[in-house]
Amino acid sequence: MSRTPCNIALLALLSVPPLAAEPLRLTTANVEDKVNGILTLMSYSMTLDLASSALQISDNDTGDPALTMTQLGGGATMSDEVPLYLEGSIAYSRYDPKFVASNGVQTRTIPVKWTSLTAAGGIGWDFALNDEWVLRPIGNVALGYISSDINSARLYLNYELDREIEFLDDGQMGALGLGGAMMLDWERVREEYEADLELRYSYLDLQNIGGDKAIDGNVTAQTANLWTRYRAPTGWTVMHNPLRYVLEYSHSEYLGEQRGALGFDRLSTIGAGIEFDSSAYPVFITRTRILIRQMFGDGVSGTALSFAVSF
C-alpha cells in the first residue's frame, strides 16, 4: 500500500505540462516605430530629388546592398501662354534592415526585407517675376505600397514570434502622401550657353491607408533642394545641331523625420556629360543627355551613370 502514493505522485509529476517558451520580442521600439520607419523610407521616393533618385548603400558586414532606391521622373511647363506645370515620378526601393529580438534567454538578429513601389504627381502654375525668374507653387499627391517579410530568416529562427515581429513578416501596407512644394526657377538662354537654377522646398505628409496587419503610422517629409545646370556647345555638330557639354550640381538637405533616418542628413551630386539635340528630326524626344555623376554626403559616396531626355 505504500507504493500507491508514490505512483500517483510520479504520475502527477509527469502530467505537468512544460512551461511555454516566451515568444521572441523586439528589444527596442514598437510596431508604430517600425511603421513610421517604413513610411520614412517611402518618403525619399515620393518627392522629386536628383540626389536620391539613384541610390545604393551597401552593408559593411556583408558587402551586399542594404538600400537600393531608383526613381524615374520629371516635370515641365506646358507653354508660355498656358504656364501649367506638371510633374510626376515612379520609384522602386529595397531596404534590408536588421532587428534584434529576444525571448529573455536567447537573442536573434532578424534580417528583414522591405520592398516598396511608389507613384507621385504634382500640378502647379508658373508666376513670371521677369523674363528669367519664375515662382512656382505646386500641389503634390503620392501613393505607395510596401511589403515586408522575414522569409529568409524563418528557418533559422524557428521560434514563436510576438505581434511586433509578425508585422514585419509578410506584412503589407499602402500609403498616401499629400503635400506641396514651392520652387524658384531661373533660366537663361543664350546662343553661347544655357543656364538653369532651381531652388525648391518640398513638404509631404505621409500616412498608411491600410493593409494586412497594418496599424496607424504618420510621418512628414521635408526636403530643401538646390539644382543647377550649365550647357554650352563643344564646337562639334551631331544630327545637324551643336553637340553640347553639360555640367550639373545638386544639393539636398533632408529635414524633419527624414533627417538622419538612413544615416545621412544631406546628399550632393556633381556631374558632367554630353547632350545630343535631335530637334531637327520629326521625333518626340528633342534632347538626350548622358552624364556621369559623383555623389557624396555624410558617410556616403558613389558614382552613377545617368540618362535623361527632354520633350
PDB file of C-alpha atoms in Angstrom:
ATOM      1  CA  MET A   1       0.000   0.000   0.000  1.00  0.00           C
ATOM      2  CA  SER A   2       2.951   2.313   0.460  1.00  0.00           C
ATOM      3  CA  ARG A   3       3.676   2.260  -3.295  1.00  0.00           C
ATOM      4  CA  THR A   4       0.372   3.755  -4.386  1.00  0.00           C
ATOM      5  CA  PRO A   5       1.050   7.364  -3.242  1.00  0.00           C
ATOM      6  CA  CYS A   6       4.458   7.228  -4.932  1.00  0.00           C
ATOM      7  CA  ASN A   7       2.921   6.070  -8.204  1.00  0.00           C
ATOM      8  CA  ILE A   8       0.265   8.765  -8.010  1.00  0.00           C
ATOM      9  CA  ALA A   9       2.878  11.409  -7.222  1.00  0.00           C
ATOM     10  CA  LEU A  10       5.051  10.255 -10.131  1.00  0.00           C
ATOM     11  CA  LEU A  11       2.059  10.284 -12.495  1.00  0.00           C
ATOM     12  CA  ALA A  12       1.162  13.788 -11.378  1.00  0.00           C
ATOM     13  CA  LEU A  13       4.732  14.946 -11.946  1.00  0.00           C
ATOM     14  CA  LEU A  14       4.796  13.507 -15.460  1.00  0.00           C
ATOM     15  CA  SER A  15       1.456  15.070 -16.374  1.00  0.00           C
ATOM     16  CA  VAL A  16       2.511  18.640 -15.574  1.00  0.00           C
ATOM     17  CA  PRO A  17       2.725  20.490 -18.934  1.00  0.00           C
ATOM     18  CA  PRO A  18       6.061  22.126 -19.721  1.00  0.00           C
ATOM     19  CA  LEU A  19       6.298  25.875 -19.428  1.00  0.00           C
ATOM     20  CA  ALA A  20       5.550  27.602 -22.736  1.00  0.00           C
ATOM     21  CA  ALA A  21       8.535  29.256 -24.326  1.00  0.00           C
ATOM     22  CA  GLU A  22       8.390  33.013 -24.424  1.00  0.00           C
ATOM     23  CA  PRO A  23       7.976  34.440 -27.919  1.00  0.00           C
ATOM     24  CA  LEU A  24      10.722  36.494 -29.486  1.00  0.00           C
ATOM     25  CA  ARG A  25      10.187  40.202 -28.990  1.00  0.00           C
ATOM     26  CA  LEU A  26      11.965  43.175 -30.469  1.00  0.00           C
ATOM     27  CA  THR A  27      14.385  44.557 -27.916  1.00  0.00           C
ATOM     28  CA  THR A  28      13.714  48.210 -28.785  1.00  0.00           C
ATOM     29  CA  ALA A  29      10.919  50.394 -30.120  1.00  0.00           C
ATOM     30  CA  ASN A  30       7.465  49.094 -31.088  1.00  0.00           C
ATOM     31  CA  VAL A  31       5.239  48.409 -34.065  1.00  0.00           C
ATOM     32  CA  GLU A  32       4.359  52.067 -34.506  1.00  0.00           C
ATOM     33  CA  ASP A  33       8.038  52.929 -34.766  1.00  0.00           C
ATOM     34  CA  LYS A  34       8.504  50.246 -37.406  1.00  0.00           C
ATOM     35  CA  VAL A  35       5.570  51.573 -39.451  1.00  0.00           C
ATOM     36  CA  ASN A  36       6.908  55.108 -39.226  1.00  0.00           C
ATOM     37  CA  GLY A  37      10.311  53.825 -40.288  1.00  0.00           C
ATOM     38  CA  ILE A  38       8.764  52.215 -43.366  1.00  0.00           C
ATOM     39  CA  LEU A  39       6.887  55.415 -44.204  1.00  0.00           C
ATOM     40  CA  THR A  40      10.065  57.455 -43.818  1.00  0.00           C
ATOM     41  CA  LEU A  41      11.816  55.146 -46.267  1.00  0.00           C
ATOM     42  CA  MET A  42       8.991  55.601 -48.766  1.00  0.00           C
ATOM     43  CA  SER A  43       9.072  59.378 -48.400  1.00  0.00           C
ATOM     44  CA  TYR A  44      12.500  59.548 -50.071  1.00  0.00           C
ATOM     45  CA  SER A  45      10.924  58.138 -53.241  1.00  0.00           C
ATOM     46  CA  MET A  46       7.815  60.318 -53.214  1.00  0.00           C
ATOM     47  CA  THR A  47       9.466  63.671 -53.901  1.00  0.00           C
ATOM     48  CA  LEU A  48      11.460  64.673 -56.972  1.00  0.00           C
ATOM     49  CA  ASP A  49      15.036  64.640 -55.748  1.00  0.00           C
ATOM     50  CA  LEU A  50      18.044  64.152 -58.012  1.00  0.00           C
ATOM     51  CA  ALA A  51      20.342  63.163 -55.138  1.00  0.00           C
ATOM     52  CA  SER A  52      18.251  60.175 -54.011  1.00  0.00           C
ATOM     53  CA  SER A  53      16.847  59.233 -57.441  1.00  0.00           C
ATOM     54  CA  ALA A  54      19.514  56.532 -57.854  1.00  0.00           C
ATOM     55  CA  LEU A  55      20.997  55.446 -54.543  1.00  0.00           C
ATOM     56  CA  GLN A  56      22.587  52.215 -53.334  1.00  0.00           C
ATOM     57  CA  ILE A  57      24.185  51.762 -49.922  1.00  0.00           C
ATOM     58  CA  SER A  58      25.999  48.530 -49.042  1.00  0.00           C
ATOM     59  CA  ASP A  59      26.017  46.645 -45.752  1.00  0.00           C
ATOM     60  CA  ASN A  60      29.530  46.864 -44.278  1.00  0.00           C
ATOM     61  CA  ASP A  61      29.191  43.374 -42.784  1.00  0.00           C
ATOM     62  CA  THR A  62      28.160  41.512 -45.948  1.00  0.00           C
ATOM     63  CA  GLY A  63      29.040  43.855 -48.798  1.00  0.00           C
ATOM     64  CA  ASP A  64      25.549  43.324 -50.223  1.00  0.00           C
ATOM     65  CA  PRO A  65      23.247  46.293 -50.917  1.00  0.00           C
ATOM     66  CA  ALA A  66      21.303  47.189 -47.770  1.00  0.00           C
ATOM     67  CA  LEU A  67      19.476  50.024 -49.537  1.00  0.00           C
ATOM     68  CA  THR A  68      18.587  50.447 -53.205  1.00  0.00           C
ATOM     69  CA  MET A  69      16.496  53.354 -54.493  1.00  0.00           C
ATOM     70  CA  THR A  70      15.639  54.053 -58.139  1.00  0.00           C
ATOM     71  CA  GLN A  71      13.388  56.861 -59.341  1.00  0.00           C
ATOM     72  CA  LEU A  72      12.220  57.887 -62.815  1.00  0.00           C
ATOM     73  CA  GLY A  73      10.557  61.275 -63.020  1.00  0.00           C
ATOM     74  CA  GLY A  74      10.467  64.777 -64.381  1.00  0.00           C
ATOM     75  CA  GLY A  75       8.450  67.936 -64.819  1.00  0.00           C
ATOM     76  CA  ALA A  76       7.671  70.571 -67.431  1.00  0.00           C
ATOM     77  CA  THR A  77       5.655  73.722 -68.063  1.00  0.00           C
ATOM     78  CA  MET A  78       3.137  73.245 -70.860  1.00  0.00           C
ATOM     79  CA  SER A  79       3.749  76.562 -72.656  1.00  0.00           C
ATOM     80  CA  ASP A  80       4.374  80.280 -72.150  1.00  0.00           C
ATOM     81  CA  GLU A  81       0.734  81.001 -72.983  1.00  0.00           C
ATOM     82  CA  VAL A  82      -0.591  78.379 -70.530  1.00  0.00           C
ATOM     83  CA  PRO A  83       2.035  78.174 -67.759  1.00  0.00           C
ATOM     84  CA  LEU A  84       0.603  74.999 -66.253  1.00  0.00           C
ATOM     85  CA  TYR A  85       3.342  72.921 -64.649  1.00  0.00           C
ATOM     86  CA  LEU A  86       3.050  69.124 -64.362  1.00  0.00           C
ATOM     87  CA  GLU A  87       5.440  66.688 -62.702  1.00  0.00           C
ATOM     88  CA  GLY A  88       5.427  63.006 -61.899  1.00  0.00           C
ATOM     89  CA  SER A  89       7.598  60.108 -60.836  1.00  0.00           C
ATOM     90  CA  ILE A  90       7.604  56.382 -60.216  1.00  0.00           C
ATOM     91  CA  ALA A  91      10.095  54.731 -57.892  1.00  0.00           C
ATOM     92  CA  TYR A  92      11.274  51.395 -56.549  1.00  0.00           C
ATOM     93  CA  SER A  93      13.181  50.899 -53.322  1.00  0.00           C
ATOM     94  CA  ARG A  94      14.535  47.932 -51.406  1.00  0.00           C
ATOM     95  CA  TYR A  95      15.745  48.211 -47.830  1.00  0.00           C
ATOM     96  CA  ASP A  96      17.127  45.330 -45.761  1.00  0.00           C
ATOM     97  CA  PRO A  97      17.280  46.473 -42.132  1.00  0.00           C
ATOM     98  CA  LYS A  98      18.197  44.191 -39.253  1.00  0.00           C
ATOM     99  CA  PHE A  99      16.340  43.995 -35.941  1.00  0.00           C
ATOM    100  CA  VAL A 100      17.377  42.384 -32.666  1.00  0.00           C
ATOM    101  CA  ALA A 101      14.825  40.176 -30.893  1.00  0.00           C
ATOM    102  CA  SER A 102      14.990  38.250 -27.628  1.00  0.00           C
ATOM    103  CA  ASN A 103      12.812  35.923 -25.545  1.00  0.00           C
ATOM    104  CA  GLY A 104      14.755  36.633 -22.361  1.00  0.00           C
ATOM    105  CA  VAL A 105      17.011  33.632 -22.846  1.00  0.00           C
ATOM    106  CA  GLN A 106      18.357  33.882 -26.364  1.00  0.00           C
ATOM    107  CA  THR A 107      18.870  36.785 -28.746  1.00  0.00           C
ATOM    108  CA  ARG A 108      18.481  36.646 -32.510  1.00  0.00           C
ATOM    109  CA  THR A 109      19.227  39.104 -35.314  1.00  0.00           C
ATOM    110  CA  ILE A 110      16.321  39.230 -37.761  1.00  0.00           C
ATOM    111  CA  PRO A 111      17.099  40.353 -41.328  1.00  0.00           C
ATOM    112  CA  VAL A 112      14.014  41.991 -42.828  1.00  0.00           C
ATOM    113  CA  LYS A 113      13.297  42.819 -46.462  1.00  0.00           C
ATOM    114  CA  TRP A 114      11.223  45.914 -47.229  1.00  0.00           C
ATOM    115  CA  THR A 115      10.252  46.398 -50.871  1.00  0.00           C
ATOM    116  CA  SER A 116       8.251  49.429 -51.967  1.00  0.00           C
ATOM    117  CA  LEU A 117       6.731  50.881 -55.125  1.00  0.00           C
ATOM    118  CA  THR A 118       5.591  54.495 -55.261  1.00  0.00           C
ATOM    119  CA  ALA A 119       3.999  56.880 -57.748  1.00  0.00           C
ATOM    120  CA  ALA A 120       3.746  60.624 -57.266  1.00  0.00           C
ATOM    121  CA  GLY A 121       2.387  63.555 -59.206  1.00  0.00           C
ATOM    122  CA  GLY A 122       2.151  67.303 -58.934  1.00  0.00           C
ATOM    123  CA  ILE A 123       0.395  70.218 -60.569  1.00  0.00           C
ATOM    124  CA  GLY A 124       1.498  73.826 -60.360  1.00  0.00           C
ATOM    125  CA  TRP A 125       1.406  77.222 -62.019  1.00  0.00           C
ATOM    126  CA  ASP A 126       4.223  79.489 -63.157  1.00  0.00           C
ATOM    127  CA  PHE A 127       4.130  83.087 -61.952  1.00  0.00           C
ATOM    128  CA  ALA A 128       6.675  85.002 -64.014  1.00  0.00           C
ATOM    129  CA  LEU A 129       8.685  87.526 -61.992  1.00  0.00           C
ATOM    130  CA  ASN A 130      10.581  88.712 -65.090  1.00  0.00           C
ATOM    131  CA  ASP A 131      11.957  87.210 -68.298  1.00  0.00           C
ATOM    132  CA  GLU A 132      14.198  84.761 -66.423  1.00  0.00           C
ATOM    133  CA  TRP A 133      12.734  84.192 -62.956  1.00  0.00           C
ATOM    134  CA  VAL A 134       9.596  82.150 -62.202  1.00  0.00           C
ATOM    135  CA  LEU A 135       7.876  81.398 -58.886  1.00  0.00           C
ATOM    136  CA  ARG A 136       6.123  78.028 -58.997  1.00  0.00           C
ATOM    137  CA  PRO A 137       3.775  76.710 -56.256  1.00  0.00           C
ATOM    138  CA  ILE A 138       2.988  73.000 -56.646  1.00  0.00           C
ATOM    139  CA  GLY A 139       0.425  70.666 -55.101  1.00  0.00           C
ATOM    140  CA  ASN A 140       1.520  67.048 -54.718  1.00  0.00           C
ATOM    141  CA  VAL A 141      -0.112  63.677 -54.149  1.00  0.00           C
ATOM    142  CA  ALA A 142       1.635  60.317 -53.816  1.00  0.00           C
ATOM    143  CA  LEU A 143       0.661  56.675 -53.410  1.00  0.00           C
ATOM    144  CA  GLY A 144       2.856  53.850 -52.229  1.00  0.00           C
ATOM    145  CA  TYR A 145       2.804  50.142 -51.483  1.00  0.00           C
ATOM    146  CA  ILE A 146       5.296  48.213 -49.390  1.00  0.00           C
ATOM    147  CA  SER A 147       5.703  44.564 -48.429  1.00  0.00           C
ATOM    148  CA  SER A 148       7.744  43.279 -45.517  1.00  0.00           C
ATOM    149  CA  ASP A 149       8.956  39.750 -44.885  1.00  0.00           C
ATOM    150  CA  ILE A 150      11.498  37.721 -42.960  1.00  0.00           C
ATOM    151  CA  ASN A 151      11.218  34.600 -45.101  1.00  0.00           C
ATOM    152  CA  SER A 152      14.980  34.243 -45.377  1.00  0.00           C
ATOM    153  CA  ALA A 153      15.284  34.016 -41.595  1.00  0.00           C
ATOM    154  CA  ARG A 154      12.241  31.853 -40.815  1.00  0.00           C
ATOM    155  CA  LEU A 155      14.061  28.516 -40.747  1.00  0.00           C
ATOM    156  CA  TYR A 156      16.888  29.996 -38.760  1.00  0.00           C
ATOM    157  CA  LEU A 157      14.591  31.498 -36.136  1.00  0.00           C
ATOM    158  CA  ASN A 158      12.223  28.556 -35.507  1.00  0.00           C
ATOM    159  CA  TYR A 159      10.691  30.463 -32.618  1.00  0.00           C
ATOM    160  CA  GLU A 160       7.243  31.778 -31.825  1.00  0.00           C
ATOM    161  CA  LEU A 161       7.011  35.427 -32.845  1.00  0.00           C
ATOM    162  CA  ASP A 162       5.164  38.149 -30.992  1.00  0.00           C
ATOM    163  CA  ARG A 163       2.832  40.671 -32.655  1.00  0.00           C
ATOM    164  CA  GLU A 164       5.578  43.176 -33.472  1.00  0.00           C
ATOM    165  CA  ILE A 165       7.694  40.654 -35.367  1.00  0.00           C
ATOM    166  CA  GLU A 166       4.603  39.190 -37.036  1.00  0.00           C
ATOM    167  CA  PHE A 167       4.019  42.638 -38.523  1.00  0.00           C
ATOM    168  CA  LEU A 168       7.471  42.502 -40.105  1.00  0.00           C
ATOM    169  CA  ASP A 169       6.773  39.022 -41.513  1.00  0.00           C
ATOM    170  CA  ASP A 170       4.637  39.060 -44.689  1.00  0.00           C
ATOM    171  CA  GLY A 171       3.168  42.444 -43.779  1.00  0.00           C
ATOM    172  CA  GLN A 172       1.667  44.680 -46.446  1.00  0.00           C
ATOM    173  CA  MET A 173       0.792  48.336 -46.293  1.00  0.00           C
ATOM    174  CA  GLY A 174      -0.421  51.121 -48.541  1.00  0.00           C
ATOM    175  CA  ALA A 175       0.459  54.760 -48.029  1.00  0.00           C
ATOM    176  CA  LEU A 176      -0.972  58.097 -49.107  1.00  0.00           C
ATOM    177  CA  GLY A 177       1.013  61.305 -49.216  1.00  0.00           C
ATOM    178  CA  LEU A 178      -0.393  64.827 -49.554  1.00  0.00           C
ATOM    179  CA  GLY A 179       1.645  67.993 -49.633  1.00  0.00           C
ATOM    180  CA  GLY A 180       3.160  70.638 -51.809  1.00  0.00           C
ATOM    181  CA  ALA A 181       6.277  72.433 -52.915  1.00  0.00           C
ATOM    182  CA  MET A 182       7.484  75.936 -53.665  1.00  0.00           C
ATOM    183  CA  MET A 183      10.039  76.386 -56.430  1.00  0.00           C
ATOM    184  CA  LEU A 184      12.042  79.377 -57.573  1.00  0.00           C
ATOM    185  CA  ASP A 185      13.245  78.776 -61.138  1.00  0.00           C
ATOM    186  CA  TRP A 186      15.821  80.786 -63.088  1.00  0.00           C
ATOM    187  CA  GLU A 187      16.575  80.085 -66.739  1.00  0.00           C
ATOM    188  CA  ARG A 188      18.871  81.980 -69.099  1.00  0.00           C
ATOM    189  CA  VAL A 189      19.135  81.035 -72.764  1.00  0.00           C
ATOM    190  CA  ARG A 190      21.880  82.496 -74.930  1.00  0.00           C
ATOM    191  CA  GLU A 191      23.401  81.378 -78.204  1.00  0.00           C
ATOM    192  CA  GLU A 192      26.688  80.738 -76.406  1.00  0.00           C
ATOM    193  CA  TYR A 193      25.249  78.844 -73.429  1.00  0.00           C
ATOM    194  CA  GLU A 194      22.151  77.859 -71.420  1.00  0.00           C
ATOM    195  CA  ALA A 195      21.988  78.035 -67.633  1.00  0.00           C
ATOM    196  CA  ASP A 196      19.330  76.792 -65.192  1.00  0.00           C
ATOM    197  CA  LEU A 197      18.933  77.144 -61.438  1.00  0.00           C
ATOM    198  CA  GLU A 198      16.159  75.758 -59.228  1.00  0.00           C
ATOM    199  CA  LEU A 199      15.558  76.225 -55.519  1.00  0.00           C
ATOM    200  CA  ARG A 200      12.835  74.003 -54.095  1.00  0.00           C
ATOM    201  CA  TYR A 201      11.258  73.247 -50.740  1.00  0.00           C
ATOM    202  CA  SER A 202       9.013  70.155 -50.569  1.00  0.00           C
ATOM    203  CA  TYR A 203       6.635  69.075 -47.807  1.00  0.00           C
ATOM    204  CA  LEU A 204       4.735  65.787 -47.762  1.00  0.00           C
ATOM    205  CA  ASP A 205       2.504  64.350 -45.036  1.00  0.00           C
ATOM    206  CA  LEU A 206       2.525  60.576 -45.352  1.00  0.00           C
ATOM    207  CA  GLN A 207       0.252  58.087 -43.597  1.00  0.00           C
ATOM    208  CA  ASN A 208      -0.651  54.448 -44.050  1.00  0.00           C
ATOM    209  CA  ILE A 209      -4.043  53.647 -45.557  1.00  0.00           C
ATOM    210  CA  GLY A 210      -4.458  50.037 -44.566  1.00  0.00           C
ATOM    211  CA  GLY A 211      -3.111  46.635 -45.458  1.00  0.00           C
ATOM    212  CA  ASP A 212      -2.598  43.301 -43.767  1.00  0.00           C
ATOM    213  CA  LYS A 213      -1.589  43.712 -40.109  1.00  0.00           C
ATOM    214  CA  ALA A 214      -1.301  47.470 -40.607  1.00  0.00           C
ATOM    215  CA  ILE A 215      -1.638  49.960 -37.798  1.00  0.00           C
ATOM    216  CA  ASP A 216      -1.608  53.725 -37.601  1.00  0.00           C
ATOM    217  CA  GLY A 217       1.519  55.475 -38.772  1.00  0.00           C
ATOM    218  CA  ASN A 218       2.337  59.002 -39.874  1.00  0.00           C
ATOM    219  CA  VAL A 219       5.481  60.897 -40.908  1.00  0.00           C
ATOM    220  CA  THR A 220       6.252  64.224 -42.537  1.00  0.00           C
ATOM    221  CA  ALA A 221       8.920  64.550 -45.218  1.00  0.00           C
ATOM    222  CA  GLN A 222      10.632  67.888 -45.772  1.00  0.00           C
ATOM    223  CA  THR A 223      13.403  68.460 -48.293  1.00  0.00           C
ATOM    224  CA  ALA A 224      15.248  71.577 -49.447  1.00  0.00           C
ATOM    225  CA  ASN A 225      16.935  71.245 -52.853  1.00  0.00           C
ATOM    226  CA  LEU A 226      19.328  73.232 -54.981  1.00  0.00           C
ATOM    227  CA  TRP A 227      19.842  72.169 -58.589  1.00  0.00           C
ATOM    228  CA  THR A 228      21.812  73.906 -61.338  1.00  0.00           C
ATOM    229  CA  ARG A 229      22.883  73.034 -64.874  1.00  0.00           C
ATOM    230  CA  TYR A 230      25.133  74.689 -67.472  1.00  0.00           C
ATOM    231  CA  ARG A 231      25.177  73.722 -71.151  1.00  0.00           C
ATOM    232  CA  ALA A 232      27.388  75.047 -73.965  1.00  0.00           C
ATOM    233  CA  PRO A 233      28.407  73.912 -77.479  1.00  0.00           C
ATOM    234  CA  THR A 234      31.520  71.782 -77.852  1.00  0.00           C
ATOM    235  CA  GLY A 235      32.199  73.044 -81.378  1.00  0.00           C
ATOM    236  CA  TRP A 236      31.118  69.754 -82.924  1.00  0.00           C
ATOM    237  CA  THR A 237      27.903  69.129 -84.859  1.00  0.00           C
ATOM    238  CA  VAL A 238      25.822  65.974 -84.431  1.00  0.00           C
ATOM    239  CA  MET A 239      22.393  65.387 -86.019  1.00  0.00           C
ATOM    240  CA  HIS A 240      22.544  68.840 -87.656  1.00  0.00           C
ATOM    241  CA  ASN A 241      22.772  70.548 -84.259  1.00  0.00           C
ATOM    242  CA  PRO A 242      25.587  71.536 -81.907  1.00  0.00           C
ATOM    243  CA  LEU A 243      26.801  68.818 -79.560  1.00  0.00           C
ATOM    244  CA  ARG A 244      26.779  70.353 -76.069  1.00  0.00           C
ATOM    245  CA  TYR A 245      28.709  69.549 -72.944  1.00  0.00           C
ATOM    246  CA  VAL A 246      26.714  69.578 -69.706  1.00  0.00           C
ATOM    247  CA  LEU A 247      27.734  70.387 -66.133  1.00  0.00           C
ATOM    248  CA  GLU A 248      25.344  69.747 -63.222  1.00  0.00           C
ATOM    249  CA  TYR A 249      25.316  70.183 -59.474  1.00  0.00           C
ATOM    250  CA  SER A 250      22.634  69.392 -56.899  1.00  0.00           C
ATOM    251  CA  HIS A 251      22.356  69.505 -53.129  1.00  0.00           C
ATOM    252  CA  SER A 252      19.554  68.077 -50.991  1.00  0.00           C
ATOM    253  CA  GLU A 253      19.072  68.873 -47.324  1.00  0.00           C
ATOM    254  CA  TYR A 254      16.750  66.427 -45.541  1.00  0.00           C
ATOM    255  CA  LEU A 255      14.683  67.957 -42.768  1.00  0.00           C
ATOM    256  CA  GLY A 256      12.182  66.724 -40.198  1.00  0.00           C
ATOM    257  CA  GLU A 257      11.822  62.973 -39.786  1.00  0.00           C
ATOM    258  CA  GLN A 258      13.915  62.237 -42.874  1.00  0.00           C
ATOM    259  CA  ARG A 259      16.968  63.793 -41.264  1.00  0.00           C
ATOM    260  CA  GLY A 260      19.364  61.018 -40.316  1.00  0.00           C
ATOM    261  CA  ALA A 261      16.798  58.279 -40.986  1.00  0.00           C
ATOM    262  CA  LEU A 262      19.147  56.493 -43.406  1.00  0.00           C
ATOM    263  CA  GLY A 263      22.361  57.641 -41.775  1.00  0.00           C
ATOM    264  CA  PHE A 264      22.784  60.951 -43.603  1.00  0.00           C
ATOM    265  CA  ASP A 265      21.361  64.472 -43.319  1.00  0.00           C
ATOM    266  CA  ARG A 266      22.300  65.719 -46.787  1.00  0.00           C
ATOM    267  CA  LEU A 267      23.420  64.497 -50.191  1.00  0.00           C
ATOM    268  CA  SER A 268      25.156  66.282 -53.063  1.00  0.00           C
ATOM    269  CA  THR A 269      25.908  65.313 -56.640  1.00  0.00           C
ATOM    270  CA  ILE A 270      28.192  66.744 -59.288  1.00  0.00           C
ATOM    271  CA  GLY A 271      28.021  65.575 -62.877  1.00  0.00           C
ATOM    272  CA  ALA A 272      29.401  66.078 -66.367  1.00  0.00           C
ATOM    273  CA  GLY A 273      28.358  64.744 -69.739  1.00  0.00           C
ATOM    274  CA  ILE A 274      27.137  65.487 -73.234  1.00  0.00           C
ATOM    275  CA  GLU A 275      23.799  66.418 -74.780  1.00  0.00           C
ATOM    276  CA  PHE A 276      22.501  65.470 -78.228  1.00  0.00           C
ATOM    277  CA  ASP A 277      19.945  67.751 -79.904  1.00  0.00           C
ATOM    278  CA  SER A 278      17.550  65.833 -82.170  1.00  0.00           C
ATOM    279  CA  SER A 279      15.084  68.693 -82.734  1.00  0.00           C
ATOM    280  CA  ALA A 280      15.982  68.795 -86.442  1.00  0.00           C
ATOM    281  CA  TYR A 281      14.180  65.462 -86.850  1.00  0.00           C
ATOM    282  CA  PRO A 282      10.435  64.705 -86.518  1.00  0.00           C
ATOM    283  CA  VAL A 283      10.842  62.761 -83.257  1.00  0.00           C
ATOM    284  CA  PHE A 284       9.179  63.111 -79.878  1.00  0.00           C
ATOM    285  CA  ILE A 285      12.449  63.420 -77.960  1.00  0.00           C
ATOM    286  CA  THR A 286      14.241  66.710 -78.652  1.00  0.00           C
ATOM    287  CA  ARG A 287      17.317  66.348 -76.423  1.00  0.00           C
ATOM    288  CA  THR A 288      19.163  63.416 -74.872  1.00  0.00           C
ATOM    289  CA  ARG A 289      21.703  63.762 -72.046  1.00  0.00           C
ATOM    290  CA  ILE A 290      24.226  61.243 -70.778  1.00  0.00           C
ATOM    291  CA  LEU A 291      26.101  62.160 -67.597  1.00  0.00           C
ATOM    292  CA  ILE A 292      28.450  60.619 -65.078  1.00  0.00           C
ATOM    293  CA  ARG A 293      27.609  61.781 -61.555  1.00  0.00           C
ATOM    294  CA  GLN A 294      29.602  61.625 -58.349  1.00  0.00           C
ATOM    295  CA  MET A 295      27.571  61.540 -55.136  1.00  0.00           C
ATOM    296  CA  PHE A 296      28.824  62.474 -51.690  1.00  0.00           C
ATOM    297  CA  GLY A 297      27.313  63.068 -48.263  1.00  0.00           C
ATOM    298  CA  ASP A 298      27.534  62.038 -44.608  1.00  0.00           C
ATOM    299  CA  GLY A 299      29.419  58.752 -44.895  1.00  0.00           C
ATOM    300  CA  VAL A 300      28.011  58.222 -48.404  1.00  0.00           C
ATOM    301  CA  SER A 301      29.839  58.356 -51.729  1.00  0.00           C
ATOM    302  CA  GLY A 302      29.461  56.769 -55.118  1.00  0.00           C
ATOM    303  CA  THR A 303      29.346  57.106 -58.880  1.00  0.00           C
ATOM    304  CA  ALA A 304      26.396  56.758 -61.242  1.00  0.00           C
ATOM    305  CA  LEU A 305      25.703  56.863 -64.968  1.00  0.00           C
ATOM    306  CA  SER A 306      22.593  58.945 -65.701  1.00  0.00           C
ATOM    307  CA  PHE A 307      20.388  59.130 -68.768  1.00  0.00           C
ATOM    308  CA  ALA A 308      17.840  61.914 -69.328  1.00  0.00           C
ATOM    309  CA  VAL A 309      15.654  63.185 -72.158  1.00  0.00           C
ATOM    310  CA  SER A 310      13.705  66.352 -72.949  1.00  0.00           C
ATOM    311  CA  PHE A 311      10.475  66.539 -74.928  1.00  0.00           C
TER     312      PHE A 311
END
